[in-house]
Structures are given as C-alpha cells and as structure tokens.
Coordinates of C-alpha atoms and ligand atoms in Angstrom, one line a residue:
M4 CA -2.5 38.9 33.2
T5 CA -1.2 40.5 29.7
A6 CA -2.7 43.9 28.5
I7 CA -4.6 44.2 25.1
T8 CA -2.1 45.7 23.0
N9 CA -4.1 46.4 19.5
H10 CA -5.7 49.9 20.7
L11 CA -4.4 52.7 22.7
P12 CA -2.8 52.4 26.6
T13 CA -6.2 51.4 29.0
A14 CA -5.5 55.4 31.2
E15 CA -5.3 57.3 27.3
L16 CA -8.6 55.8 26.2
Q17 CA -9.9 56.5 29.4
A18 CA -9.1 60.3 29.2
L19 CA -10.4 60.5 25.5
D20 CA -13.3 59.4 26.7
A21 CA -13.9 61.3 29.3
A22 CA -13.6 64.5 27.8
H23 CA -15.9 63.6 24.1
H24 CA -17.5 60.7 25.3
I25 CA -21.3 61.4 27.4
H26 CA -22.5 58.1 29.2
P27 CA -26.0 57.2 29.9
F28 CA -27.9 57.4 33.0
T29 CA -24.2 59.0 34.6
A30 CA -22.7 61.8 37.0
N31 CA -20.2 61.8 34.0
G32 CA -18.2 64.5 35.9
E33 CA -17.7 62.1 38.6
L34 CA -17.1 59.0 35.8
A35 CA -14.5 61.7 33.7
E36 CA -12.1 61.3 37.7
K37 CA -12.2 58.1 38.4
G38 CA -11.9 57.2 34.6
S39 CA -14.3 55.0 33.5
R40 CA -13.7 50.9 32.6
I41 CA -13.2 49.7 29.2
I42 CA -14.3 46.5 28.0
T43 CA -11.8 45.6 25.2
R44 CA -14.3 41.9 23.3
A45 CA -16.1 39.3 25.1
T46 CA -16.8 35.3 24.6
G47 CA -19.3 32.9 26.3
V48 CA -20.6 34.2 29.8
T49 CA -17.0 36.6 30.2
L50 CA -16.1 39.6 29.2
T51 CA -12.4 41.5 29.1
D52 CA -11.0 44.9 29.8
S53 CA -8.0 47.2 28.2
E54 CA -6.6 45.6 31.2
G55 CA -7.0 42.2 30.3
N56 CA -8.8 40.9 33.2
E57 CA -12.0 38.4 32.2
I58 CA -15.4 39.2 33.9
L59 CA -17.8 37.3 34.7
D60 CA -21.2 39.3 33.1
A61 CA -23.9 37.8 35.4
M62 CA -26.2 40.8 33.6
A63 CA -25.7 39.8 30.0
G64 CA -24.6 43.3 29.2
L65 CA -28.0 45.5 29.2
W66 CA -29.9 42.6 29.9
C67 CA -29.5 41.1 26.9
V68 CA -26.7 38.9 25.2
N69 CA -29.1 35.9 25.6
I70 CA -26.9 33.3 24.0
G71 CA -23.6 35.1 25.8
Y72 CA -20.7 36.2 23.9
G73 CA -19.2 35.4 20.6
R74 CA -21.5 33.3 18.6
D75 CA -19.5 33.8 15.0
E76 CA -22.8 32.9 13.0
L77 CA -24.7 36.4 14.2
A78 CA -21.5 37.6 12.7
E79 CA -20.9 35.7 9.6
V80 CA -25.0 36.5 8.6
A81 CA -25.0 40.9 9.6
A82 CA -21.0 40.8 7.4
R83 CA -23.5 38.2 4.8
Q84 CA -26.5 40.8 4.9
M85 CA -24.9 43.6 4.4
R86 CA -22.5 42.5 1.0
E87 CA -26.1 41.6 -0.2
L88 CA -29.0 44.9 1.2
P89 CA -27.1 46.6 3.8
Y90 CA -30.6 49.0 4.2
Y91 CA -33.7 49.0 2.2
N92 CA -36.3 50.3 3.8
T93 CA -40.0 49.1 4.4
F94 CA -42.6 52.0 3.8
F95 CA -43.7 53.3 1.0
Q96 CA -45.4 49.6 0.0
T97 CA -41.5 48.0 -0.8
T98 CA -40.1 45.5 2.4
H99 CA -37.4 42.7 2.4
V100 CA -36.1 39.2 2.9
P101 CA -35.3 40.4 6.7
A102 CA -38.3 41.7 7.7
I103 CA -40.7 39.1 6.5
A104 CA -38.5 36.3 7.9
L105 CA -38.4 37.7 11.1
A106 CA -41.7 38.2 11.6
A107 CA -43.5 35.6 10.1
K108 CA -40.2 33.6 13.3
I109 CA -42.1 35.9 15.8
A110 CA -45.4 35.0 14.7
E111 CA -45.2 31.8 15.1
L112 CA -42.8 32.1 18.7
A113 CA -45.9 34.5 20.2
P114 CA -49.0 32.3 21.9
G115 CA -52.3 33.0 20.3
D116 CA -53.2 35.2 17.7
L117 CA -49.9 38.1 18.7
N118 CA -49.8 36.6 15.0
H119 CA -48.0 41.3 13.5
V120 CA -44.6 43.1 14.7
F121 CA -44.0 46.2 13.9
F122 CA -40.4 46.8 14.3
A123 CA -38.0 49.5 15.5
G124 CA -34.6 50.0 16.7
S125 CA -35.3 48.9 20.3
G126 CA -37.5 48.7 23.9
S127 CA -37.5 53.1 23.8
E128 CA -38.7 52.9 20.5
A129 CA -41.6 50.5 20.3
N130 CA -43.1 51.4 23.3
D131 CA -43.3 55.0 22.1
T132 CA -45.0 52.6 18.8
N133 CA -47.0 51.4 21.0
I134 CA -48.4 54.7 23.0
R135 CA -49.8 55.9 19.5
M136 CA -51.1 52.3 18.3
V137 CA -53.2 52.0 21.1
R138 CA -54.6 56.1 20.8
H139 CA -55.3 55.7 17.0
Y140 CA -56.9 52.0 17.8
W141 CA -58.6 53.6 19.7
A142 CA -59.4 56.2 17.6
L143 CA -60.6 54.4 15.0
K144 CA -63.2 52.2 17.4
G145 CA -65.0 55.2 17.3
K146 CA -63.6 55.5 21.0
P147 CA -60.7 58.5 20.8
S148 CA -61.7 59.9 24.7
K149 CA -60.0 56.2 25.5
S150 CA -56.2 57.8 25.6
I151 CA -55.2 57.4 28.5
I152 CA -52.3 54.3 28.9
I153 CA -51.9 53.1 33.0
S154 CA -48.5 51.8 34.1
R155 CA -46.4 51.5 37.8
K156 CA -44.9 53.5 40.0
N157 CA -40.9 52.1 39.5
A158 CA -41.5 50.9 35.6
Y159 CA -39.3 51.1 33.1
H160 CA -39.9 50.9 30.0
G161 CA -37.4 54.1 28.3
S162 CA -35.4 56.8 28.3
S163 CA -37.7 58.3 25.0
V164 CA -40.0 61.1 26.2
G165 CA -43.0 58.9 25.6
S166 CA -41.6 55.6 27.2
G167 CA -39.6 57.4 29.7
S168 CA -43.7 58.6 30.8
L169 CA -44.9 55.8 30.5
G170 CA -42.1 54.1 32.4
G171 CA -42.4 55.4 37.2
M172 CA -38.9 56.1 37.3
S173 CA -39.1 59.4 39.2
A174 CA -36.2 60.3 38.7
M175 CA -36.6 60.5 35.1
H176 CA -39.7 61.8 35.6
E177 CA -37.6 64.8 37.4
Q178 CA -35.7 66.2 34.4
G179 CA -36.6 67.0 30.4
G180 CA -40.7 67.8 31.7
L181 CA -42.4 63.7 31.3
P182 CA -44.2 62.9 31.7
I183 CA -47.1 63.9 28.7
P184 CA -50.4 64.2 29.5
D185 CA -52.9 61.1 29.6
I186 CA -50.4 58.4 31.3
H187 CA -51.6 57.4 35.6
H188 CA -49.0 55.5 37.3
I189 CA -50.6 52.3 40.1
N190 CA -48.5 51.2 42.8
Q191 CA -46.1 48.2 42.3
P192 CA -46.3 44.7 43.5
H193 CA -43.6 45.2 45.6
W194 CA -43.7 43.2 48.8
W195 CA -40.9 43.6 50.2
A196 CA -40.3 46.9 50.6
E197 CA -44.3 48.3 50.3
G198 CA -46.2 45.1 52.1
G199 CA -45.7 46.1 55.9
D200 CA -47.8 43.0 57.4
T201 CA -49.6 41.9 54.8
P202 CA -49.8 39.0 53.6
E203 CA -47.8 38.6 49.9
D204 CA -50.6 36.9 48.9
E205 CA -53.7 39.9 49.6
F206 CA -51.0 42.5 49.4
G207 CA -50.5 41.1 45.3
L208 CA -54.4 40.7 45.2
A209 CA -54.3 44.9 47.0
R210 CA -51.8 46.0 44.3
A211 CA -53.9 44.8 41.3
Q212 CA -57.0 45.8 42.5
E213 CA -55.7 49.9 42.0
L214 CA -55.6 48.9 38.1
E215 CA -59.5 48.8 38.8
A216 CA -59.7 52.1 41.4
A217 CA -58.5 53.8 38.9
I218 CA -60.6 52.8 35.4
L219 CA -63.4 53.5 37.9
E220 CA -62.5 56.7 39.0
L221 CA -61.0 57.9 35.6
G222 CA -63.8 56.4 33.6
E223 CA -64.0 52.9 31.6
D224 CA -64.5 55.3 28.1
R225 CA -61.2 57.1 29.6
V226 CA -58.4 53.9 29.9
A227 CA -56.7 52.8 26.3
A228 CA -54.0 50.6 27.9
F229 CA -52.6 49.2 31.1
I230 CA -47.9 48.6 30.6
A231 CA -46.4 46.2 32.5
E232 CA -43.7 44.6 32.3
P233 CA -44.4 41.0 33.5
V234 CA -40.9 40.9 36.4
Q235 CA -40.0 44.2 37.0
G236 CA -36.5 44.2 35.3
A237 CA -34.4 47.8 36.2
G238 CA -37.3 48.6 39.1
G239 CA -34.7 46.0 40.7
V240 CA -36.1 41.9 39.9
I241 CA -39.1 42.5 42.0
V242 CA -41.3 39.5 41.2
P243 CA -44.7 39.3 42.5
P244 CA -47.0 38.2 44.1
A245 CA -48.5 34.5 42.5
S246 CA -51.7 36.5 42.8
Y247 CA -51.4 39.4 41.2
W248 CA -51.2 38.0 37.6
P249 CA -54.6 36.3 37.1
E250 CA -56.2 38.9 39.2
I251 CA -54.7 41.8 36.9
Q252 CA -56.1 39.5 34.0
R253 CA -59.9 39.4 35.4
I254 CA -59.7 43.4 35.6
C255 CA -58.3 43.8 32.2
D256 CA -60.9 41.3 30.4
K257 CA -64.0 42.6 32.8
Y258 CA -62.9 46.7 31.2
E259 CA -62.5 46.9 27.7
I260 CA -59.0 47.7 27.7
L261 CA -55.6 46.6 26.7
L262 CA -53.4 45.0 28.2
I263 CA -49.5 45.6 27.4
A264 CA -47.0 43.1 28.4
D265 CA -43.6 44.4 27.8
E266 CA -41.2 41.6 27.3
V267 CA -38.4 43.2 26.1
I268 CA -36.1 41.9 29.5
C269 CA -38.8 38.5 30.3
G270 CA -39.0 37.8 26.9
F271 CA -36.0 34.7 24.5
G272 CA -36.8 32.6 27.5
R273 CA -35.4 34.0 30.6
T274 CA -38.2 33.3 33.0
G275 CA -37.5 30.4 31.7
N276 CA -40.0 30.7 28.5
W277 CA -40.2 32.1 25.7
F278 CA -42.0 35.1 26.6
G279 CA -42.5 36.5 30.9
S280 CA -46.3 35.8 30.0
E281 CA -46.0 32.6 29.8
T282 CA -44.5 32.6 32.9
Q283 CA -46.8 34.6 34.3
G284 CA -50.8 32.9 32.5
I285 CA -51.5 36.5 31.0
R286 CA -53.1 36.8 27.6
P287 CA -51.3 39.7 26.6
D288 CA -52.9 41.9 23.1
I289 CA -49.5 43.6 22.7
M290 CA -45.9 42.7 24.0
T291 CA -43.2 44.7 23.3
I292 CA -40.2 43.3 21.9
A293 CA -36.2 43.9 21.8
K294 CA -32.7 43.3 24.0
G295 CA -33.0 39.1 23.6
L296 CA -35.1 39.0 20.2
S297 CA -31.0 39.7 18.8
S298 CA -29.8 39.4 21.6
G299 CA -27.8 42.9 21.3
Y300 CA -26.3 41.6 18.1
A301 CA -27.8 45.2 17.0
P302 CA -30.2 46.9 17.8
I303 CA -34.0 46.3 17.2
G304 CA -37.0 46.3 18.6
G305 CA -40.9 45.6 18.2
S306 CA -44.7 46.0 19.1
I307 CA -46.0 42.5 18.4
V308 CA -50.2 42.4 18.8
T309 CA -53.3 40.2 18.2
D310 CA -55.3 40.0 14.7
E311 CA -57.8 41.7 15.7
I312 CA -55.6 45.2 16.3
A313 CA -53.2 44.4 13.6
A314 CA -57.2 44.2 11.3
V315 CA -58.3 47.4 13.0
I316 CA -54.5 49.7 12.3
G317 CA -54.8 48.2 8.6
G318 CA -58.0 50.5 8.4
D319 CA -56.5 53.3 7.7
E320 CA -53.5 54.8 7.7
F321 CA -50.9 54.5 10.9
N322 CA -48.5 57.8 10.1
H323 CA -46.0 56.4 12.1
G324 CA -42.3 54.6 11.6
Y325 CA -38.6 54.5 11.8
T326 CA -35.5 54.8 9.5
Y327 CA -34.2 51.8 10.5
S328 CA -37.7 49.5 11.2
G329 CA -37.1 46.0 9.9
H330 CA -33.8 47.3 9.3
P331 CA -32.3 44.0 7.0
V332 CA -29.4 43.7 9.1
A333 CA -31.0 42.9 12.3
A334 CA -33.3 41.7 11.1
A335 CA -31.4 38.8 9.7
V336 CA -28.5 39.1 13.2
A337 CA -32.7 38.6 14.8
L338 CA -33.3 35.5 13.5
E339 CA -29.2 33.7 13.2
N340 CA -29.9 34.3 17.3
L341 CA -34.2 33.0 17.3
R342 CA -32.6 29.6 15.6
I343 CA -30.1 29.5 17.7
L344 CA -31.8 29.6 20.9
E345 CA -34.5 27.2 19.2
E346 CA -32.2 24.8 18.1
E347 CA -30.1 25.1 20.6
D348 CA -32.9 24.4 22.7
V349 CA -32.0 27.6 24.8
I350 CA -35.3 27.8 26.9
G351 CA -35.1 23.5 28.0
H352 CA -31.1 25.2 29.5
V353 CA -32.9 28.0 31.4
R354 CA -36.0 25.7 32.3
D355 CA -34.1 22.2 33.4
V356 CA -30.4 22.5 34.1
A357 CA -29.7 26.8 34.9
G358 CA -31.8 27.8 35.9
P359 CA -32.9 24.9 38.9
H360 CA -29.1 25.5 39.9
L361 CA -29.0 28.3 40.3
K362 CA -31.9 28.8 41.9
E363 CA -31.1 26.5 44.4
K364 CA -27.9 28.6 44.7
W365 CA -29.4 32.1 44.4
E366 CA -31.9 30.7 47.7
A367 CA -29.4 29.2 50.0
L368 CA -27.0 33.6 50.2
T369 CA -30.5 34.3 52.6
D370 CA -27.8 33.3 54.5
H371 CA -26.2 35.4 54.7
P372 CA -26.5 38.2 57.3
L373 CA -26.9 41.1 54.6
V374 CA -29.3 38.1 52.2
G375 CA -33.2 39.5 53.7
E376 CA -34.5 37.5 51.1
A377 CA -33.8 36.4 47.5
K378 CA -35.9 36.2 44.2
I379 CA -35.3 34.7 41.3
V380 CA -37.7 33.4 38.2
G381 CA -35.3 31.5 35.2
M382 CA -32.6 33.7 35.0
M383 CA -33.3 37.3 36.7
G384 CA -32.6 37.3 40.3
S385 CA -32.7 39.6 43.3
I386 CA -31.6 39.8 46.6
A387 CA -32.1 42.7 49.2
L388 CA -29.4 44.5 51.4
T389 CA -31.1 45.3 54.8
P390 CA -29.7 45.1 58.2
N391 CA -32.5 43.4 60.4
K392 CA -34.5 40.5 57.8
A393 CA -37.0 40.4 60.5
T394 CA -38.7 43.6 60.3
R395 CA -37.1 43.5 56.0
A396 CA -35.8 47.5 57.8
A397 CA -34.0 49.9 54.6
F398 CA -30.3 50.9 55.4
E399 CA -30.1 54.8 56.0
E400 CA -29.3 56.4 52.9
P401 CA -30.8 53.9 50.3
G402 CA -28.4 52.6 47.9
T403 CA -25.6 54.1 50.0
V404 CA -24.6 49.9 50.1
G405 CA -25.9 48.3 47.6
Y406 CA -23.2 51.3 45.6
I407 CA -20.5 50.0 48.3
C408 CA -21.9 45.4 47.2
R409 CA -21.9 46.6 43.8
E410 CA -18.6 48.0 44.0
R411 CA -17.2 45.2 45.8
C412 CA -18.7 42.9 42.5
F413 CA -16.6 44.6 40.6
A414 CA -13.2 44.2 41.9
N415 CA -14.7 41.0 42.2
N416 CA -15.4 39.9 38.5
L417 CA -18.9 40.0 38.4
V418 CA -21.2 42.0 37.1
M419 CA -23.6 42.1 39.5
R420 CA -25.8 45.2 39.3
H421 CA -27.7 47.1 42.4
V422 CA -30.8 49.3 42.3
G423 CA -30.9 50.8 45.7
D424 CA -30.2 48.0 48.3
R425 CA -31.6 45.5 46.2
M426 CA -28.5 43.0 43.7
I427 CA -29.3 41.8 41.0
I428 CA -27.8 39.8 38.2
S429 CA -29.6 38.2 34.5
P430 CA -27.1 36.3 33.5
P431 CA -27.0 34.9 29.6
L432 CA -29.5 32.3 29.5
V433 CA -26.4 29.3 28.4
I434 CA -24.2 29.3 31.8
T435 CA -23.3 26.6 33.2
P436 CA -23.8 24.9 36.2
T437 CA -19.6 25.5 36.5
E438 CA -19.4 29.0 35.7
I439 CA -22.8 30.0 38.3
D440 CA -21.7 29.0 41.4
L441 CA -18.2 31.4 40.5
L442 CA -20.6 33.9 40.0
I443 CA -22.1 32.4 43.3
A444 CA -18.6 31.9 44.6
R445 CA -17.5 35.5 44.0
A446 CA -21.4 37.5 44.4
R447 CA -21.0 35.3 48.3
T448 CA -17.0 37.4 48.2
S449 CA -18.5 40.7 47.8
L450 CA -21.4 40.4 49.7
D451 CA -18.1 38.8 53.1
E452 CA -16.2 42.2 52.0
C453 CA -19.5 44.8 51.6
H454 CA -20.3 43.3 55.0
A455 CA -16.7 43.9 57.0
I456 CA -16.9 47.1 55.2
L457 CA -20.5 48.4 56.6
Q458 CA -19.3 47.2 60.4
D459 CA -16.3 48.8 60.7
K460 CA -17.8 52.1 59.1
G461 CA -19.9 51.1 62.4
L462 CA -23.1 50.5 59.6
L463 CA -24.5 47.9 61.0
Ligands
LIG13 N1 -38.9 48.0 28.6 C1 -37.7 47.6 29.6 C2 -39.0 46.9 30.0 C3 -36.7 47.5 29.6 O1 -35.8 46.8 30.4 C4 -36.5 49.0 27.7 C5 -38.4 48.8 27.5 C6 -36.7 50.3 26.7 O2 -35.4 49.7 25.6 P1 -33.9 50.1 25.4 O3 -33.2 49.7 24.2 O4 -34.9 51.5 24.0 O5 -33.0 50.8 25.9 C7 -36.2 48.3 29.2 C8 -34.9 49.6 28.2 C9 -31.4 49.0 33.4 C10 -31.1 48.8 32.5 O6 -29.9 49.4 33.7 C11 -32.7 48.9 31.8 C12 -32.7 48.9 30.2 C13 -32.1 49.3 29.5 C14 -30.6 50.4 29.8 C15 -30.5 50.0 31.7 O7 -31.2 48.4 34.2 N2 -34.2 48.5 30.3

C-alpha cells in the first residue's frame, strides 16, 4: 500500500492530535497512548487513512453520509455559494435564497402538514429548539403548566444540556448536572435485552403503555410532548416490536400531547422511506432533522413543524435562534444533496436493491455462534452478541466482547461500531450489492476472530 505523502507522517500527526485535540466521547488519555487513526480522504463507501489503508465505512461517518463520499456537485455548490453569499443571517426580518429554497423543499418532502422549518446547526441544537418551542407553544395556548417532555431511557437526542437531558443515556446524565427539570424517561422497547419471557408484541405494547401510565401519573395538564427516534440509533439500532408505534400514536392522539419524531438518523432515506415516521406509520407534530439532510457535507439541522404549531408560534416573538440557523452554504449543500437523493432515486435503491440484499445477508449472520439476533430496517442494522442464544444471555462484563469485535473489524478495514455487546451498521445508502458482500465478508471474518479470542480467553 502506498502511503499518502502530502501531509506529516502518521506518528507526527498522532503526536499533535494527542497534544492539542480533545476528542468527543473519548477517554483522551488512553487514546493519546494508543494513537488515533487518521482519515485523509474518502470516496463512495471507502475511507483512506494516513497509512494508505482502505476501509469500508459501514457507519456512513456518524450515520450521516447518505449519498456517499466524494460527490463533486456538493463541493461545487459550496464554492459557488461561498463566492456569492458566504454568510448572512435570517434574524431581523431578513432571509436569503438558499434558506428559502431549502425550507420549501423540506416542506415538500415531509409528510402531511409538516410545512415549516426552524433551522439549526446540528441535531442537538434542533432538539434544544424543540424543548423551548413546545413549552412556548403550550404557554401561548394558555397552558403554561404543560412543560414536561417524556422521553425514553437509552434514547439519544444530542449532547447539549437540553438535548442530553432529553436523551436517556445514564453515562451522560452522570456528567455535568443533567437532566434539566421537567424531563421524564420511560423504558425503551428493547425486547432482546429487557423482554424476558414476554412475547415480543406483548412486550412492545406494554412498553408503549408506559407512556399512558406516565401521562396519567404526571397529569395530562403537565405533559407537553413525547419524543422518540422511530428506530433508536445510538442506543444500539433497536427496532421496536411492530405493536409499539401504533399504540404510541393512539396514546398521543388520545391525550393532548405533541409527538416529536427525532429523525436525525432515520430521516432522508435511511429506513427506505424519506422519513422513519413513514416506515413506522406515525404522524408526528414535529420532526428533528440533521445528518442525512446534507449527507454530513455541511453542518445543518432543524425542526419541521405542522401548520398549526407554526401558526401558534407565529403569534408571538420566539426568542430563540442560532447565528448559523439556515447558514447559506450549508443550506445550498443540503439542497444539492436532496436533489441527488431525489433524482438518483437513492431511496428506491434502498427499498428495492440495497435494502433487500443487505437484509438477507445480515439476517443470515444469526448462523454464527456468537450472534443471537439480527435486526435491520433499511440501511440500519444490529446484531446481538451472546454466549447463549437460547436464553439471550449477556456477557459478564457488558461491552467487553463488543469492543473486541469492533477492534477486529477495525483491523479488517471495516468500520462497524459496538454499543455494549451489540454490533451496529448504518452504511451510505448508495452502497452496492458487491460492496454489501464485502461488508458481510469482513464482518464474518471479524466475528470468527472475535470468537477465537473469546475461546482463548475462556470467555465462552
Ligand atoms: N438525535 C439523534 C437521533 C441522533 O442520533 C442527535 C440527535 C444529535 O445530533 P448532533 O448533530 O448534534 O450530533 C443525534 C446524533 C453515536 C453517535 O455514537 C450518534 C450521534 C452523534 C454522535 C455519535 O452513535 N447521533
């Protein structure tokens, strides 16, 4: 393999990185000892590192590079927009063409009467918008006591103080004084880990009914909204039982609470439809979007809201906004990304070609001795590693085996992540059947190597 030479040698870059760069969600001291892997370029579904290794990125970056890497059209649009109008804001009675065009395009793509967009720079910011917006909405409707937002344990909604509070990650709540007041968490519909002997559908129903119990306990006059990912992503690609979402929708319809679908991962084709809400058959009042909106080529997110919410919010000044709300370069890049998704029928490719092929190969992984279940929706999948498939047993120290498996994947030039002892994938939507076969082959090799290591260590 040829090393790329237009930058400092890997060891020097690693030393500088260790000396000055604090990585997110990382034990930085440990990483400094080990040295970070340096990604230098990418095309299609393939990353290249500073040593010239070619790595299949089965995570699409962080669940975001939906159209794949290296699309010149987006670079050109960004350069053109930077020359024409690199920045202007959308405060103080002004706007600009990219923000107008993108909002209109999103309104066209979003289902039902979700016709209005409040822009943010990321999913975290968009969910912070949602917290303030739903509370303000109810205040404007004369019900200021409706301020509690119900969310779920092991949900991920971002890393800011507000969105981290919405999320249900206990490791995050342990740091920095989260959660903020008036956020309530119910249990997740994670049958494999928490379902015990209850049949899957019965379990899904029971977990959905926890929402009703919480509303009744807290008081309908106190609850503003329920927020959830259509399919949990960062929590481990947890696909809810089929009974779950219809019951959640019934409960949201029955009580006066808003349904927020966090589409940051599920949106823009990942589940085989434009939005995960369509795949799950739900009608949210608000959608959080980011990631696939621009395929990660530029940071942009937002909240899509219904006509009714926009009308209510429009009745007053909403004292909220970000310098980069609707940033013209990011908006222009997002528009070009949506054009590609639409004109190249990338979602049709997920639904009819890549999705069915990946599903078949992915589900067949359950023939491996370590793999208990394999779940997949569109282009997001997970497998549960277990020492005993019949009892769905967990390994003794949760996450240890997942980490070993992830390290084997890395060594085999495959980016497949672990969440505890679940392995997860979320590849670019444009992945071809041949690339899917390579993904599966590397995953199998990595699982075999992991299995051998566990046998050596006496962990099986
Ligand atoms: N909602 C969901 C559903 C997400 O997955 C966010 C909101 C926050 O978006 P921003 O753009 O602020 O990061 C996310 C982000 C992981 C991982 O390790 C997942 C995310 C971000 C970083 C890491 O799986 N999801």
